[in-house]
Amino acid sequence: MINNVVLVGRLTKDPDLRYTANGTGVATFTLAVNRNFTNQDGNREADFINCVIWRKSAETLANYARKGTLLGVTGRIQTRNYENQQGQRVYVTEVVAEGFQLLESRNTNEQRQNDDTRQKTNDNSSDSDPFSGSSIDISDDDLPFQGGC
């Protein structure tokens, strides 16, 4: 029987690293994985896939990956269930990651997040000057036209 999963997506938030009672690291995270097609409106939808990773790999992931990081994950699908505090049976399906790969440099990820933050800031201010914060040094000699009429 085969139970293999390969995912490429972006972290929706920073991984949540915790430790079991005996000190084993476990990190949970969610990957946003784009679908291969667009919907009727022409927009690309995504699936949000819950994942868990254990031991040293969990600690490494938590140390190096942040919200928005492009991540490759290999693992298997696992289902489990438990009874919550209200006495209801809860069913969980998740990917148990056996390995991961950072698919972009930390600098690329940080630059993209800075660009996203800058774009959101510009989108939120309706009366902002699109040229604010940018200046160009041009001497009169560089201009293609000079003098008056």
Short mmCIF file of C-alpha atoms in Angstrom, two decimals:
data_model
loop_
_atom_site.label_atom_id
_atom_site.label_comp_id
_atom_site.label_asym_id
_atom_site.label_seq_id
_atom_site.Cartn_x
_atom_site.Cartn_y
_atom_site.Cartn_z
CA MET A 1 0.00 0.00 0.00
CA ILE A 2 1.13 3.55 -0.70
CA ASN A 3 0.54 6.69 1.35
CA ASN A 4 2.87 9.39 0.00
CA VAL A 5 2.25 13.12 -0.12
CA VAL A 6 4.32 15.80 -1.84
CA LEU A 7 3.25 19.42 -1.34
CA VAL A 8 4.60 22.80 -2.37
CA GLY A 9 2.98 25.81 -0.77
CA ARG A 10 3.40 28.81 1.49
CA LEU A 11 3.10 28.85 5.26
CA THR A 12 -0.03 30.68 6.37
CA LYS A 13 1.60 31.64 9.70
CA ASP A 14 4.74 30.86 11.68
CA PRO A 15 5.02 27.17 12.68
CA ASP A 16 3.77 26.43 16.20
CA LEU A 17 6.55 24.52 18.03
CA ARG A 18 5.69 22.64 21.22
CA TYR A 19 7.19 19.83 23.25
CA THR A 20 5.63 16.65 24.56
CA ALA A 21 5.95 15.70 28.23
CA ASN A 22 9.09 13.69 27.45
CA GLY A 23 10.71 16.58 25.51
CA THR A 24 9.98 15.56 21.92
CA GLY A 25 9.55 18.55 19.59
CA VAL A 26 6.41 18.78 17.49
CA ALA A 27 5.49 21.63 15.15
CA THR A 28 2.14 22.21 13.50
CA PHE A 29 1.69 24.40 10.46
CA THR A 30 -0.68 25.05 7.58
CA LEU A 31 0.36 25.20 3.93
CA ALA A 32 -1.59 27.19 1.37
CA VAL A 33 -1.31 25.20 -1.86
CA ASN A 34 -2.60 26.75 -5.08
CA ARG A 35 -4.91 24.67 -7.21
CA ASN A 36 -3.87 24.01 -10.81
CA PHE A 37 -6.91 25.76 -12.28
CA THR A 38 -8.83 29.00 -11.91
CA ASN A 39 -12.46 29.37 -10.86
CA GLN A 40 -15.25 30.89 -12.99
CA ASP A 41 -14.11 34.40 -12.01
CA GLY A 42 -10.58 33.68 -13.24
CA ASN A 43 -9.12 33.59 -9.72
CA ARG A 44 -6.83 30.85 -8.48
CA GLU A 45 -8.07 29.10 -5.35
CA ALA A 46 -5.94 27.41 -2.71
CA ASP A 47 -6.27 24.51 -0.34
CA PHE A 48 -5.15 25.00 3.26
CA ILE A 49 -3.53 21.79 4.41
CA ASN A 50 -2.79 21.10 8.08
CA CYS A 51 0.59 19.48 8.70
CA VAL A 52 2.59 18.20 11.67
CA ILE A 53 6.31 17.47 11.89
CA TRP A 54 8.25 15.84 14.73
CA ARG A 55 11.61 15.85 16.54
CA LYS A 56 14.66 17.74 15.25
CA SER A 57 12.93 18.53 11.95
CA ALA A 58 10.21 20.36 13.91
CA GLU A 59 12.80 22.52 15.66
CA THR A 60 14.62 23.25 12.39
CA LEU A 61 11.41 24.22 10.64
CA ALA A 62 10.40 26.53 13.50
CA ASN A 63 13.85 28.18 13.45
CA TYR A 64 14.08 28.83 9.70
CA ALA A 65 10.56 29.09 8.27
CA ARG A 66 8.19 32.01 8.75
CA LYS A 67 4.77 33.03 7.51
CA GLY A 68 4.87 33.17 3.70
CA THR A 69 7.88 30.86 3.31
CA LEU A 70 7.70 28.71 0.17
CA LEU A 71 8.06 25.18 1.44
CA GLY A 72 8.28 21.71 -0.08
CA VAL A 73 6.97 18.93 2.16
CA THR A 74 7.07 15.16 1.83
CA GLY A 75 5.12 12.89 4.12
CA ARG A 76 1.95 10.87 4.51
CA ILE A 77 -1.72 11.49 5.24
CA GLN A 78 -2.92 10.47 8.68
CA THR A 79 -6.39 10.48 10.17
CA ARG A 80 -7.22 10.42 13.87
CA ASN A 81 -10.12 11.24 16.12
CA TYR A 82 -10.70 12.26 19.70
CA GLU A 83 -13.47 13.35 22.00
CA ASN A 84 -13.49 17.08 22.82
CA GLN A 85 -14.51 18.69 26.12
CA GLN A 86 -18.14 18.87 24.99
CA GLY A 87 -18.17 15.10 24.45
CA GLN A 88 -18.25 15.37 20.65
CA ARG A 89 -16.16 13.12 18.41
CA VAL A 90 -13.70 15.23 16.36
CA TYR A 91 -12.07 13.80 13.21
CA VAL A 92 -8.75 15.18 11.99
CA THR A 93 -6.97 14.59 8.69
CA GLU A 94 -3.44 15.97 8.43
CA VAL A 95 -0.15 15.46 6.66
CA VAL A 96 2.59 14.01 8.85
CA ALA A 97 5.67 15.60 7.31
CA GLU A 98 8.70 13.36 7.17
CA GLY A 99 10.87 15.98 5.49
CA PHE A 100 10.80 19.51 4.17
CA GLN A 101 12.79 21.81 1.93
CA LEU A 102 12.95 25.60 2.00
CA LEU A 103 12.37 26.58 -1.62
CA GLU A 104 13.53 30.18 -1.47
CA SER A 105 16.24 32.02 0.38
CA ARG A 106 15.48 33.80 3.63
CA ASN A 107 16.37 37.11 1.94
CA THR A 108 13.88 36.48 -0.88
CA ASN A 109 11.15 35.65 1.63
CA GLU A 110 11.90 38.72 3.79
CA GLN A 111 11.97 40.97 0.70
CA ARG A 112 8.61 39.61 -0.48
CA GLN A 113 7.09 40.15 2.98
CA ASN A 114 8.46 43.70 3.09
CA ASP A 115 7.00 44.37 -0.37
CA ASP A 116 3.63 42.94 0.76
CA THR A 117 3.66 45.13 3.88
CA ARG A 118 4.61 48.20 1.85
CA GLN A 119 1.84 47.44 -0.67
CA LYS A 120 -0.77 47.01 2.10
CA THR A 121 0.32 50.30 3.66
CA ASN A 122 -0.02 52.06 0.32
CA ASP A 123 -3.41 50.43 -0.33
CA ASN A 124 -4.72 51.56 3.07
CA SER A 125 -3.88 55.25 2.65
CA SER A 126 -6.26 56.76 0.12
CA ASP A 127 -4.57 60.14 -0.12
CA SER A 128 -0.99 58.89 -0.21
CA ASP A 129 1.44 60.17 -2.81
CA PRO A 130 2.60 57.23 -4.97
CA PHE A 131 5.95 58.96 -5.43
CA SER A 132 6.60 59.68 -1.77
CA GLY A 133 9.78 58.17 -0.42
CA SER A 134 11.40 58.13 -3.85
CA SER A 135 13.74 60.79 -5.10
CA ILE A 136 15.88 61.04 -8.19
CA ASP A 137 19.00 63.14 -8.46
CA ILE A 138 19.03 64.74 -11.90
CA SER A 139 21.24 67.61 -12.81
CA ASP A 140 20.18 70.20 -15.38
CA ASP A 141 22.79 68.75 -17.75
CA ASP A 142 20.90 65.43 -17.82
CA LEU A 143 17.64 66.94 -19.02
CA PRO A 144 16.86 66.53 -22.74
CA PHE A 145 15.52 70.07 -22.95
CA GLN A 146 16.98 73.25 -21.56
CA GLY A 147 16.40 76.92 -21.67
CA GLY A 148 13.22 78.86 -22.11
CA CYS A 149 11.21 79.93 -25.09
#
